[in-house]
PDB file of C-alpha atoms in Angstrom:
ATOM      1  CA  MET X   8      70.374 -70.619  36.664  1.00  0.00           C
ATOM      2  CA  ALA X   9      67.054 -69.597  37.122  1.00  0.00           C
ATOM      3  CA  GLY X  10      64.069 -68.341  34.575  1.00  0.00           C
ATOM      4  CA  GLU X  11      60.695 -68.620  34.128  1.00  0.00           C
ATOM      5  CA  LEU X  12      58.753 -70.457  31.730  1.00  0.00           C
ATOM      6  CA  TRP X  13      55.497 -72.041  30.935  1.00  0.00           C
ATOM      7  CA  ASN X  14      54.879 -75.861  32.128  1.00  0.00           C
ATOM      8  CA  GLN X  15      52.423 -77.939  31.361  1.00  0.00           C
ATOM      9  CA  ARG X  16      50.150 -80.293  33.869  1.00  0.00           C
ATOM     10  CA  LYS X  17      48.753 -83.850  33.276  1.00  0.00           C
ATOM     11  CA  ASP X  18      45.396 -82.151  32.313  1.00  0.00           C
ATOM     12  CA  GLY X  19      46.643 -80.081  29.291  1.00  0.00           C
ATOM     13  CA  SER X  20      46.151 -76.891  31.157  1.00  0.00           C
ATOM     14  CA  VAL X  21      49.379 -74.340  31.090  1.00  0.00           C
ATOM     15  CA  PHE X  22      50.298 -72.294  33.888  1.00  0.00           C
ATOM     16  CA  PRO X  23      53.797 -70.160  34.573  1.00  0.00           C
ATOM     17  CA  ALA X  24      56.501 -71.663  36.809  1.00  0.00           C
ATOM     18  CA  LEU X  25      59.733 -70.149  38.143  1.00  0.00           C
ATOM     19  CA  GLN X  26      62.634 -73.170  37.071  1.00  0.00           C
ATOM     20  CA  SER X  27      65.850 -73.224  38.915  1.00  0.00           C
ATOM     21  CA  ILE X  28      68.617 -75.775  37.914  1.00  0.00           C
ATOM     22  CA  GLU X  29      71.554 -76.781  39.964  1.00  0.00           C
ATOM     23  CA  ARG X  30      74.124 -78.832  38.542  1.00  0.00           C
ATOM     24  CA  ILE X  31      75.914 -82.037  41.434  1.00  0.00           C
ATOM     25  CA  CYS X  32      79.347 -82.892  40.738  1.00  0.00           C
ATOM     26  CA  ASP X  33      82.137 -85.322  42.594  1.00  0.00           C
ATOM     27  CA  ASN X  34      84.828 -84.066  44.725  1.00  0.00           C
ATOM     28  CA  SER X  35      86.918 -83.569  41.342  1.00  0.00           C
ATOM     29  CA  GLY X  36      84.657 -81.267  40.281  1.00  0.00           C
ATOM     30  CA  LYS X  37      82.898 -83.926  37.365  1.00  0.00           C
ATOM     31  CA  VAL X  38      79.050 -82.849  36.947  1.00  0.00           C
ATOM     32  CA  GLN X  39      77.156 -86.198  37.894  1.00  0.00           C
ATOM     33  CA  HIS X  40      73.039 -85.148  38.285  1.00  0.00           C
ATOM     34  CA  TYR X  41      71.221 -81.717  37.796  1.00  0.00           C
ATOM     35  CA  ILE X  42      68.216 -81.093  39.945  1.00  0.00           C
ATOM     36  CA  SER X  43      65.739 -78.859  38.466  1.00  0.00           C
ATOM     37  CA  VAL X  44      62.706 -77.568  41.047  1.00  0.00           C
ATOM     38  CA  PHE X  45      59.431 -75.903  39.496  1.00  0.00           C
ATOM     39  CA  THR X  46      57.730 -73.174  41.550  1.00  0.00           C
ATOM     40  CA  ASP X  47      54.187 -72.238  40.287  1.00  0.00           C
ATOM     41  CA  ILE X  48      53.664 -68.219  40.166  1.00  0.00           C
ATOM     42  CA  THR X  49      50.068 -68.462  38.525  1.00  0.00           C
ATOM     43  CA  GLU X  50      49.083 -65.883  42.164  1.00  0.00           C
ATOM     44  CA  LYS X  51      52.075 -63.924  42.173  1.00  0.00           C
ATOM     45  CA  LYS X  52      52.034 -63.226  38.210  1.00  0.00           C
ATOM     46  CA  ALA X  53      47.901 -62.425  38.934  1.00  0.00           C
ATOM     47  CA  ASP X  54      48.731 -60.584  41.650  1.00  0.00           C
ATOM     48  CA  GLU X  55      51.744 -58.746  39.214  1.00  0.00           C
ATOM     49  CA  GLU X  56      49.094 -58.343  36.441  1.00  0.00           C
ATOM     50  CA  ARG X  57      46.728 -56.855  38.882  1.00  0.00           C
ATOM     51  CA  ILE X  58      49.268 -54.222  39.683  1.00  0.00           C
ATOM     52  CA  GLN X  59      50.359 -52.978  36.607  1.00  0.00           C
ATOM     53  CA  TYR X  60      46.549 -52.760  35.501  1.00  0.00           C
ATOM     54  CA  LEU X  61      45.677 -50.951  38.685  1.00  0.00           C
ATOM     55  CA  ALA X  62      48.801 -48.055  37.889  1.00  0.00           C
ATOM     56  CA  HIS X  63      47.250 -47.427  34.910  1.00  0.00           C
ATOM     57  CA  PHE X  64      43.292 -47.738  34.840  1.00  0.00           C
ATOM     58  CA  ASP X  65      40.437 -46.337  36.690  1.00  0.00           C
ATOM     59  CA  ALA X  66      39.431 -49.537  39.346  1.00  0.00           C
ATOM     60  CA  VAL X  67      35.930 -47.991  39.381  1.00  0.00           C
ATOM     61  CA  THR X  68      35.148 -47.355  35.470  1.00  0.00           C
ATOM     62  CA  GLY X  69      38.018 -49.216  34.036  1.00  0.00           C
ATOM     63  CA  LEU X  70      38.665 -46.219  31.544  1.00  0.00           C
ATOM     64  CA  PRO X  71      42.491 -45.227  31.217  1.00  0.00           C
ATOM     65  CA  ASN X  72      43.520 -42.998  34.499  1.00  0.00           C
ATOM     66  CA  ARG X  73      45.449 -39.704  34.119  1.00  0.00           C
ATOM     67  CA  VAL X  74      49.055 -41.877  33.944  1.00  0.00           C
ATOM     68  CA  LEU X  75      47.797 -43.255  30.948  1.00  0.00           C
ATOM     69  CA  PHE X  76      46.001 -40.365  29.572  1.00  0.00           C
ATOM     70  CA  ASN X  77      49.010 -38.408  29.619  1.00  0.00           C
ATOM     71  CA  ASP X  78      50.678 -41.089  27.511  1.00  0.00           C
ATOM     72  CA  ARG X  79      48.166 -41.537  25.113  1.00  0.00           C
ATOM     73  CA  LEU X  80      47.555 -37.217  24.961  1.00  0.00           C
ATOM     74  CA  GLN X  81      51.219 -37.240  24.156  1.00  0.00           C
ATOM     75  CA  GLN X  82      51.458 -39.640  21.862  1.00  0.00           C
ATOM     76  CA  SER X  83      48.919 -37.865  20.035  1.00  0.00           C
ATOM     77  CA  ILE X  84      50.344 -34.845  19.619  1.00  0.00           C
ATOM     78  CA  GLN X  85      53.840 -36.199  18.779  1.00  0.00           C
ATOM     79  CA  ARG X  86      51.654 -37.929  15.754  1.00  0.00           C
ATOM     80  CA  ALA X  87      49.953 -34.709  15.172  1.00  0.00           C
ATOM     81  CA  ARG X  88      52.911 -32.478  14.873  1.00  0.00           C
ATOM     82  CA  ARG X  89      54.440 -34.841  12.267  1.00  0.00           C
ATOM     83  CA  PHE X  90      51.586 -35.398  10.133  1.00  0.00           C
ATOM     84  CA  LYS X  91      50.482 -31.935  10.070  1.00  0.00           C
ATOM     85  CA  ARG X  92      46.863 -32.524  11.967  1.00  0.00           C
ATOM     86  CA  GLN X  93      44.708 -31.799  14.813  1.00  0.00           C
ATOM     87  CA  VAL X  94      44.069 -33.152  18.201  1.00  0.00           C
ATOM     88  CA  GLY X  95      40.903 -32.249  20.326  1.00  0.00           C
ATOM     89  CA  LEU X  96      40.698 -32.460  23.802  1.00  0.00           C
ATOM     90  CA  MET X  97      37.305 -32.353  25.846  1.00  0.00           C
ATOM     91  CA  PHE X  98      37.494 -31.990  29.880  1.00  0.00           C
ATOM     92  CA  LEU X  99      34.112 -33.009  31.056  1.00  0.00           C
ATOM     93  CA  ASP X 100      32.523 -32.680  34.617  1.00  0.00           C
ATOM     94  CA  LEU X 101      29.520 -33.529  35.936  1.00  0.00           C
ATOM     95  CA  ASP X 102      27.159 -31.239  37.439  1.00  0.00           C
ATOM     96  CA  ARG X 103      26.028 -31.659  40.510  1.00  0.00           C
ATOM     97  CA  PHE X 104      27.517 -35.188  41.301  1.00  0.00           C
ATOM     98  CA  LYS X 105      28.241 -34.408  44.799  1.00  0.00           C
ATOM     99  CA  TYR X 106      24.911 -34.022  45.561  1.00  0.00           C
ATOM    100  CA  ILE X 107      24.186 -37.700  44.234  1.00  0.00           C
ATOM    101  CA  ASN X 108      27.135 -38.599  45.828  1.00  0.00           C
ATOM    102  CA  ASP X 109      25.675 -36.713  49.192  1.00  0.00           C
ATOM    103  CA  THR X 110      21.833 -38.203  49.459  1.00  0.00           C
ATOM    104  CA  LEU X 111      21.863 -41.373  47.391  1.00  0.00           C
ATOM    105  CA  GLY X 112      25.400 -42.740  48.567  1.00  0.00           C
ATOM    106  CA  HIS X 113      28.892 -43.341  47.189  1.00  0.00           C
ATOM    107  CA  PRO X 114      27.774 -46.914  46.030  1.00  0.00           C
ATOM    108  CA  VAL X 115      25.306 -45.732  43.636  1.00  0.00           C
ATOM    109  CA  GLY X 116      27.579 -42.754  42.975  1.00  0.00           C
ATOM    110  CA  ASP X 117      29.950 -45.444  41.545  1.00  0.00           C
ATOM    111  CA  LEU X 118      27.189 -46.642  39.827  1.00  0.00           C
ATOM    112  CA  LEU X 119      26.432 -43.602  38.058  1.00  0.00           C
ATOM    113  CA  LEU X 120      29.925 -42.906  36.996  1.00  0.00           C
ATOM    114  CA  GLU X 121      30.378 -46.423  35.400  1.00  0.00           C
ATOM    115  CA  LEU X 122      27.316 -45.779  33.733  1.00  0.00           C
ATOM    116  CA  VAL X 123      28.964 -42.060  32.548  1.00  0.00           C
ATOM    117  CA  ALA X 124      32.380 -44.033  31.049  1.00  0.00           C
ATOM    118  CA  LYS X 125      30.486 -46.387  28.996  1.00  0.00           C
ATOM    119  CA  ARG X 126      28.332 -43.766  27.404  1.00  0.00           C
ATOM    120  CA  LEU X 127      31.333 -41.578  26.697  1.00  0.00           C
ATOM    121  CA  GLN X 128      32.980 -44.296  25.290  1.00  0.00           C
ATOM    122  CA  ASP X 129      29.480 -45.210  22.811  1.00  0.00           C
ATOM    123  CA  SER X 130      30.079 -41.922  21.732  1.00  0.00           C
ATOM    124  CA  ILE X 131      33.362 -41.441  20.742  1.00  0.00           C
ATOM    125  CA  ARG X 132      35.558 -43.665  18.199  1.00  0.00           C
ATOM    126  CA  GLN X 133      37.330 -46.247  18.642  1.00  0.00           C
ATOM    127  CA  SER X 134      40.637 -44.557  18.030  1.00  0.00           C
ATOM    128  CA  ASP X 135      39.529 -41.489  20.457  1.00  0.00           C
ATOM    129  CA  THR X 136      40.381 -42.086  24.421  1.00  0.00           C
ATOM    130  CA  VAL X 137      38.103 -41.723  26.822  1.00  0.00           C
ATOM    131  CA  ALA X 138      39.952 -41.679  30.028  1.00  0.00           C
ATOM    132  CA  ARG X 139      39.165 -40.847  34.130  1.00  0.00           C
ATOM    133  CA  LEU X 140      40.999 -38.456  36.157  1.00  0.00           C
ATOM    134  CA  GLY X 141      39.814 -38.422  39.033  1.00  0.00           C
ATOM    135  CA  GLY X 142      36.192 -37.585  41.072  1.00  0.00           C
ATOM    136  CA  ASP X 143      33.644 -36.632  38.841  1.00  0.00           C
ATOM    137  CA  GLU X 144      36.267 -35.176  36.363  1.00  0.00           C
ATOM    138  CA  PHE X 145      36.608 -37.152  32.890  1.00  0.00           C
ATOM    139  CA  VAL X 146      38.810 -36.135  29.774  1.00  0.00           C
ATOM    140  CA  VAL X 147      38.279 -37.417  25.817  1.00  0.00           C
ATOM    141  CA  ILE X 148      41.262 -37.333  23.354  1.00  0.00           C
ATOM    142  CA  VAL X 149      40.149 -36.713  19.863  1.00  0.00           C
ATOM    143  CA  GLU X 150      42.472 -38.523  16.991  1.00  0.00           C
ATOM    144  CA  ASP X 151      42.660 -36.643  13.180  1.00  0.00           C
ATOM    145  CA  LEU X 152      40.326 -33.452  14.690  1.00  0.00           C
ATOM    146  CA  ASP X 153      38.809 -32.201  11.277  1.00  0.00           C
ATOM    147  CA  GLY X 154      38.054 -28.658  12.573  1.00  0.00           C
ATOM    148  CA  GLN X 155      36.735 -27.389  15.945  1.00  0.00           C
ATOM    149  CA  ASP X 156      33.137 -27.755  14.604  1.00  0.00           C
ATOM    150  CA  THR X 157      33.708 -31.438  14.852  1.00  0.00           C
ATOM    151  CA  LEU X 158      34.817 -30.908  18.825  1.00  0.00           C
ATOM    152  CA  ARG X 159      31.346 -28.937  19.252  1.00  0.00           C
ATOM    153  CA  VAL X 160      29.263 -31.529  17.242  1.00  0.00           C
ATOM    154  CA  LEU X 161      30.513 -34.281  19.680  1.00  0.00           C
ATOM    155  CA  ALA X 162      30.608 -32.171  22.802  1.00  0.00           C
ATOM    156  CA  GLY X 163      26.814 -31.947  21.768  1.00  0.00           C
ATOM    157  CA  LYS X 164      26.421 -35.490  21.303  1.00  0.00           C
ATOM    158  CA  ILE X 165      28.057 -36.491  24.347  1.00  0.00           C
ATOM    159  CA  MET X 166      25.634 -34.348  26.176  1.00  0.00           C
ATOM    160  CA  LYS X 167      22.260 -35.382  24.596  1.00  0.00           C
ATOM    161  CA  SER X 168      23.756 -38.743  25.416  1.00  0.00           C
ATOM    162  CA  LEU X 169      24.580 -38.260  29.681  1.00  0.00           C
ATOM    163  CA  SER X 170      21.242 -36.433  29.375  1.00  0.00           C
ATOM    164  CA  LEU X 171      19.261 -39.609  29.400  1.00  0.00           C
ATOM    165  CA  PRO X 172      17.542 -40.503  32.619  1.00  0.00           C
ATOM    166  CA  VAL X 173      18.961 -43.720  34.505  1.00  0.00           C
ATOM    167  CA  GLN X 174      17.337 -46.106  37.190  1.00  0.00           C
ATOM    168  CA  LEU X 175      20.282 -46.825  39.630  1.00  0.00           C
ATOM    169  CA  GLU X 176      18.760 -49.268  42.000  1.00  0.00           C
ATOM    170  CA  SER X 177      15.668 -47.602  43.232  1.00  0.00           C
ATOM    171  CA  HIS X 178      16.860 -44.052  42.141  1.00  0.00           C
ATOM    172  CA  ARG X 179      15.924 -42.273  38.370  1.00  0.00           C
ATOM    173  CA  VAL X 180      18.742 -40.220  37.924  1.00  0.00           C
ATOM    174  CA  ASN X 181      19.445 -36.998  35.445  1.00  0.00           C
ATOM    175  CA  VAL X 182      22.994 -36.236  34.935  1.00  0.00           C
ATOM    176  CA  HIS X 183      24.321 -33.375  33.272  1.00  0.00           C
ATOM    177  CA  CYS X 184      27.812 -32.247  32.066  1.00  0.00           C
ATOM    178  CA  SER X 185      30.069 -28.714  31.657  1.00  0.00           C
ATOM    179  CA  ILE X 186      32.418 -29.746  29.051  1.00  0.00           C
ATOM    180  CA  GLY X 187      35.379 -27.745  28.610  1.00  0.00           C
ATOM    181  CA  MET X 188      38.266 -28.248  25.062  1.00  0.00           C
ATOM    182  CA  SER X 189      41.075 -27.084  23.708  1.00  0.00           C
ATOM    183  CA  VAL X 190      42.856 -27.820  20.229  1.00  0.00           C
ATOM    184  CA  PHE X 191      46.185 -28.599  19.379  1.00  0.00           C
ATOM    185  CA  PRO X 192      47.828 -26.841  17.956  1.00  0.00           C
ATOM    186  CA  GLU X 193      45.955 -23.792  18.035  1.00  0.00           C
ATOM    187  CA  HIS X 194      45.610 -23.470  21.878  1.00  0.00           C
ATOM    188  CA  GLY X 195      48.625 -25.310  23.004  1.00  0.00           C
ATOM    189  CA  ASN X 196      51.958 -26.827  21.793  1.00  0.00           C
ATOM    190  CA  ASP X 197      52.028 -29.534  24.880  1.00  0.00           C
ATOM    191  CA  ALA X 198      50.191 -31.411  26.991  1.00  0.00           C
ATOM    192  CA  ASP X 199      50.163 -29.580  30.451  1.00  0.00           C
ATOM    193  CA  GLN X 200      48.864 -26.857  27.947  1.00  0.00           C
ATOM    194  CA  LEU X 201      45.845 -28.377  26.567  1.00  0.00           C
ATOM    195  CA  VAL X 202      44.767 -29.678  29.372  1.00  0.00           C
ATOM    196  CA  LYS X 203      45.202 -26.669  31.405  1.00  0.00           C
ATOM    197  CA  HIS X 204      43.250 -24.169  28.573  1.00  0.00           C
ATOM    198  CA  ALA X 205      40.390 -27.178  28.511  1.00  0.00           C
ATOM    199  CA  ASP X 206      39.935 -26.849  32.238  1.00  0.00           C
ATOM    200  CA  ILE X 207      39.682 -22.829  32.239  1.00  0.00           C
ATOM    201  CA  ALA X 208      36.833 -23.564  29.309  1.00  0.00           C
ATOM    202  CA  MET X 209      34.879 -25.950  31.634  1.00  0.00           C
ATOM    203  CA  TYR X 210      35.174 -23.673  34.449  1.00  0.00           C
ATOM    204  CA  HIS X 211      33.703 -21.044  32.298  1.00  0.00           C
ATOM    205  CA  ALA X 212      31.251 -23.618  31.230  1.00  0.00           C
ATOM    206  CA  LYS X 213      30.686 -23.685  34.781  1.00  0.00           C
ATOM    207  CA  GLU X 214      30.368 -20.266  35.720  1.00  0.00           C
ATOM    208  CA  SER X 215      27.872 -19.665  32.840  1.00  0.00           C
ATOM    209  CA  GLY X 216      25.266 -21.855  33.815  1.00  0.00           C
ATOM    210  CA  ARG X 217      26.118 -25.565  33.437  1.00  0.00           C
ATOM    211  CA  ASN X 218      25.227 -28.122  31.228  1.00  0.00           C
ATOM    212  CA  GLN X 219      26.797 -26.481  28.177  1.00  0.00           C
ATOM    213  CA  ALA X 220      30.428 -27.013  26.144  1.00  0.00           C
ATOM    214  CA  VAL X 221      32.910 -23.661  25.929  1.00  0.00           C
ATOM    215  CA  LEU X 222      35.896 -23.633  23.489  1.00  0.00           C
ATOM    216  CA  TYR X 223      39.133 -22.105  25.090  1.00  0.00           C
ATOM    217  CA  LEU X 224      39.254 -18.654  24.021  1.00  0.00           C
ATOM    218  CA  PRO X 225      42.623 -16.328  24.783  1.00  0.00           C
ATOM    219  CA  GLU X 226      40.513 -13.865  26.901  1.00  0.00           C
ATOM    220  CA  LEU X 227      39.468 -16.921  29.198  1.00  0.00           C
ATOM    221  CA  SER X 228      42.920 -16.961  30.615  1.00  0.00           C
ATOM    222  CA  VAL X 229      42.917 -13.337  31.689  1.00  0.00           C
ATOM    223  CA  ARG X 230      39.842 -13.396  33.139  1.00  0.00           C
ATOM    224  CA  THR X 231      40.929 -16.648  35.518  1.00  0.00           C
ATOM    225  CA  TYR X 232      44.259 -15.210  36.355  1.00  0.00           C
ATOM    226  CA  ALA X 233      42.305 -11.892  37.530  1.00  0.00           C
ATOM    227  CA  ASN X 234      40.232 -13.524  39.532  1.00  0.00           C
ATOM    228  CA  TYR X 235      42.819 -15.584  40.563  1.00  0.00           C
ATOM    229  CA  SER X 236      44.558 -12.607  41.660  1.00  0.00           C
ATOM    230  CA  LEU X 237      41.554 -11.066  43.605  1.00  0.00           C
ATOM    231  CA  GLU X 238      41.140 -13.872  45.357  1.00  0.00           C
ATOM    232  CA  ARG X 239      45.210 -14.097  46.787  1.00  0.00           C
ATOM    233  CA  SER X 240      45.187 -10.288  47.656  1.00  0.00           C
ATOM    234  CA  LEU X 241      41.627 -11.165  49.708  1.00  0.00           C
ATOM    235  CA  ARG X 242      43.732 -14.024  51.386  1.00  0.00           C
ATOM    236  CA  HIS X 243      46.401 -10.877  52.181  1.00  0.00           C
ATOM    237  CA  ALA X 244      44.000  -8.888  53.224  1.00  0.00           C
ATOM    238  CA  ILE X 245      43.003 -10.995  55.923  1.00  0.00           C
ATOM    239  CA  ASP X 246      46.240 -12.048  56.685  1.00  0.00           C
ATOM    240  CA  THR X 247      47.595  -8.465  57.449  1.00  0.00           C
ATOM    241  CA  ALA X 248      44.353  -7.148  58.846  1.00  0.00           C
ATOM    242  CA  GLN X 249      43.496  -4.692  55.998  1.00  0.00           C
ATOM    243  CA  LEU X 250      39.742  -5.820  56.383  1.00  0.00           C
ATOM    244  CA  ARG X 251      37.244  -3.474  58.442  1.00  0.00           C
ATOM    245  CA  LEU X 252      34.187  -3.871  59.785  1.00  0.00           C
ATOM    246  CA  HIS X 253      31.373  -1.526  60.141  1.00  0.00           C
ATOM    247  CA  TYR X 254      28.074  -1.255  61.284  1.00  0.00           C
ATOM    248  CA  GLN X 255      26.127   1.761  59.068  1.00  0.00           C
ATOM    249  CA  PRO X 256      22.360   2.290  60.624  1.00  0.00           C
ATOM    250  CA  GLN X 257      19.212   2.367  58.031  1.00  0.00           C
ATOM    251  CA  VAL X 258      16.747   4.779  58.767  1.00  0.00           C
ATOM    252  CA  ARG X 259      12.823   4.067  57.871  1.00  0.00           C
ATOM    253  CA  LEU X 260      12.138   7.467  56.214  1.00  0.00           C
ATOM    254  CA  SER X 261       8.444   7.999  57.454  1.00  0.00           C
ATOM    255  CA  SER X 262       9.049   7.481  61.185  1.00  0.00           C
ATOM    256  CA  GLY X 263      13.030   8.412  60.889  1.00  0.00           C
ATOM    257  CA  ARG X 264      13.558   5.680  63.219  1.00  0.00           C
ATOM    258  CA  LEU X 265      16.013   3.505  62.922  1.00  0.00           C
ATOM    259  CA  ASP X 266      15.093  -0.004  61.680  1.00  0.00           C
ATOM    260  CA  SER X 267      17.865  -2.022  60.981  1.00  0.00           C
ATOM    261  CA  ILE X 268      21.952  -1.698  60.667  1.00  0.00           C
ATOM    262  CA  GLU X 269      23.594  -3.249  57.606  1.00  0.00           C
ATOM    263  CA  ALA X 270      27.079  -4.770  58.743  1.00  0.00           C
ATOM    264  CA  LEU X 271      29.877  -3.943  56.184  1.00  0.00           C
ATOM    265  CA  VAL X 272      33.636  -4.988  55.325  1.00  0.00           C
ATOM    266  CA  ARG X 273      35.633  -2.984  54.005  1.00  0.00           C
ATOM    267  CA  TRP X 274      39.056  -3.630  52.269  1.00  0.00           C
ATOM    268  CA  GLN X 275      41.470  -0.844  53.192  1.00  0.00           C
ATOM    269  CA  LYS X 276      45.038  -1.380  50.882  1.00  0.00           C
ATOM    270  CA  LYS X 277      47.600   1.252  49.804  1.00  0.00           C
ATOM    271  CA  THR X 278      48.176   1.006  46.527  1.00  0.00           C
ATOM    272  CA  GLY X 279      51.003   4.104  46.222  1.00  0.00           C
ATOM    273  CA  ASN X 280      49.297   7.567  46.923  1.00  0.00           C
ATOM    274  CA  TRP X 281      46.243   6.062  47.108  1.00  0.00           C
ATOM    275  CA  LEU X 282      43.605   4.530  50.114  1.00  0.00           C
ATOM    276  CA  ASN X 283      41.517   1.860  48.139  1.00  0.00           C
ATOM    277  CA  ARG X 284      38.168   1.085  50.042  1.00  0.00           C
ATOM    278  CA  THR X 285      35.912  -1.551  48.910  1.00  0.00           C
ATOM    279  CA  SER X 286      32.669  -2.309  50.891  1.00  0.00           C
ATOM    280  CA  LEU X 287      30.948  -5.523  50.817  1.00  0.00           C
ATOM    281  CA  SER X 288      27.728  -6.138  52.003  1.00  0.00           C
ATOM    282  CA  PRO X 289      25.502  -9.478  52.825  1.00  0.00           C
ATOM    283  CA  GLY X 290      23.388  -9.015  50.314  1.00  0.00           C
ATOM    284  CA  GLY X 291      26.054  -9.562  47.383  1.00  0.00           C
ATOM    285  CA  GLY X 292      26.517  -5.690  46.736  1.00  0.00           C
ATOM    286  CA  GLN X 293      29.923  -3.854  46.414  1.00  0.00           C
ATOM    287  CA  ARG X 294      30.841  -1.007  46.310  1.00  0.00           C
ATOM    288  CA  SER X 295      34.425   0.557  45.414  1.00  0.00           C
ATOM    289  CA  TYR X 296      36.046   3.993  45.525  1.00  0.00           C
ATOM    290  CA  CYS X 297      39.280   5.549  46.022  1.00  0.00           C
ATOM    291  CA  SER X 298      40.270   9.066  47.842  1.00  0.00           C
ATOM    292  CA  ALA X 299      43.921  10.429  48.599  1.00  0.00           C
ATOM    293  CA  GLY X 300      45.721   8.849  51.520  1.00  0.00           C
TER     294      GLY X 300
END
């Protein structure tokens, strides 16, 4: 038989060991001796703990990773459902982090992520959870939320903390963030819905100028789906050659001479008995009209 136990060295220190015991029998089958072999498995245990740690925590910041975050969020929702409480979720994305990584290098970017993690942890209660999902995306689970106003106040506290200048090696860096917020049960009955809606709110904060916090509203999902539908249709238009390139001359009125040519891409898509056309110009202008097809 074999098993693991704690053994003790001559100096009094303990260590994990694997012990196996074998019986030695004579020709009649009577036990004569026992042989026990001990193997020091300190390194093996350290490797197992390291693997277990990496499976649940982020290697750069030491924060819970996506796996542990999902587990804690589900547990928070279960407790809130049982005691009829609220859970707040904040989805946080650093503004222009890629620019910092590209200009100052990834080592400096990692130092910044470590600092952001520390400031986030300093801004919340011990009962709350900060996790890093990957890249420059962080999430905060707020337990026993008193209301949406409390979540807004916490978001403001976090943004103020992160906006303080920081010295990274020889570089002075200012960092800002965009935050999307959702609340259980108002904005979702499970973890997936809460994360999805907080993510949608965060992207709306980005599109609205960054460095702000936005609470999820149902109309944000409608807008997001409309943008997704337009993008999907446009990709289909490219694959099916629905886009046509046209050149439109621009004439100077004072002389009547050709001054320049505007390149236009017109999207021609048939819908029922109508032919919809959209003209896109390099300057960002867009003109839409329809005529009988």
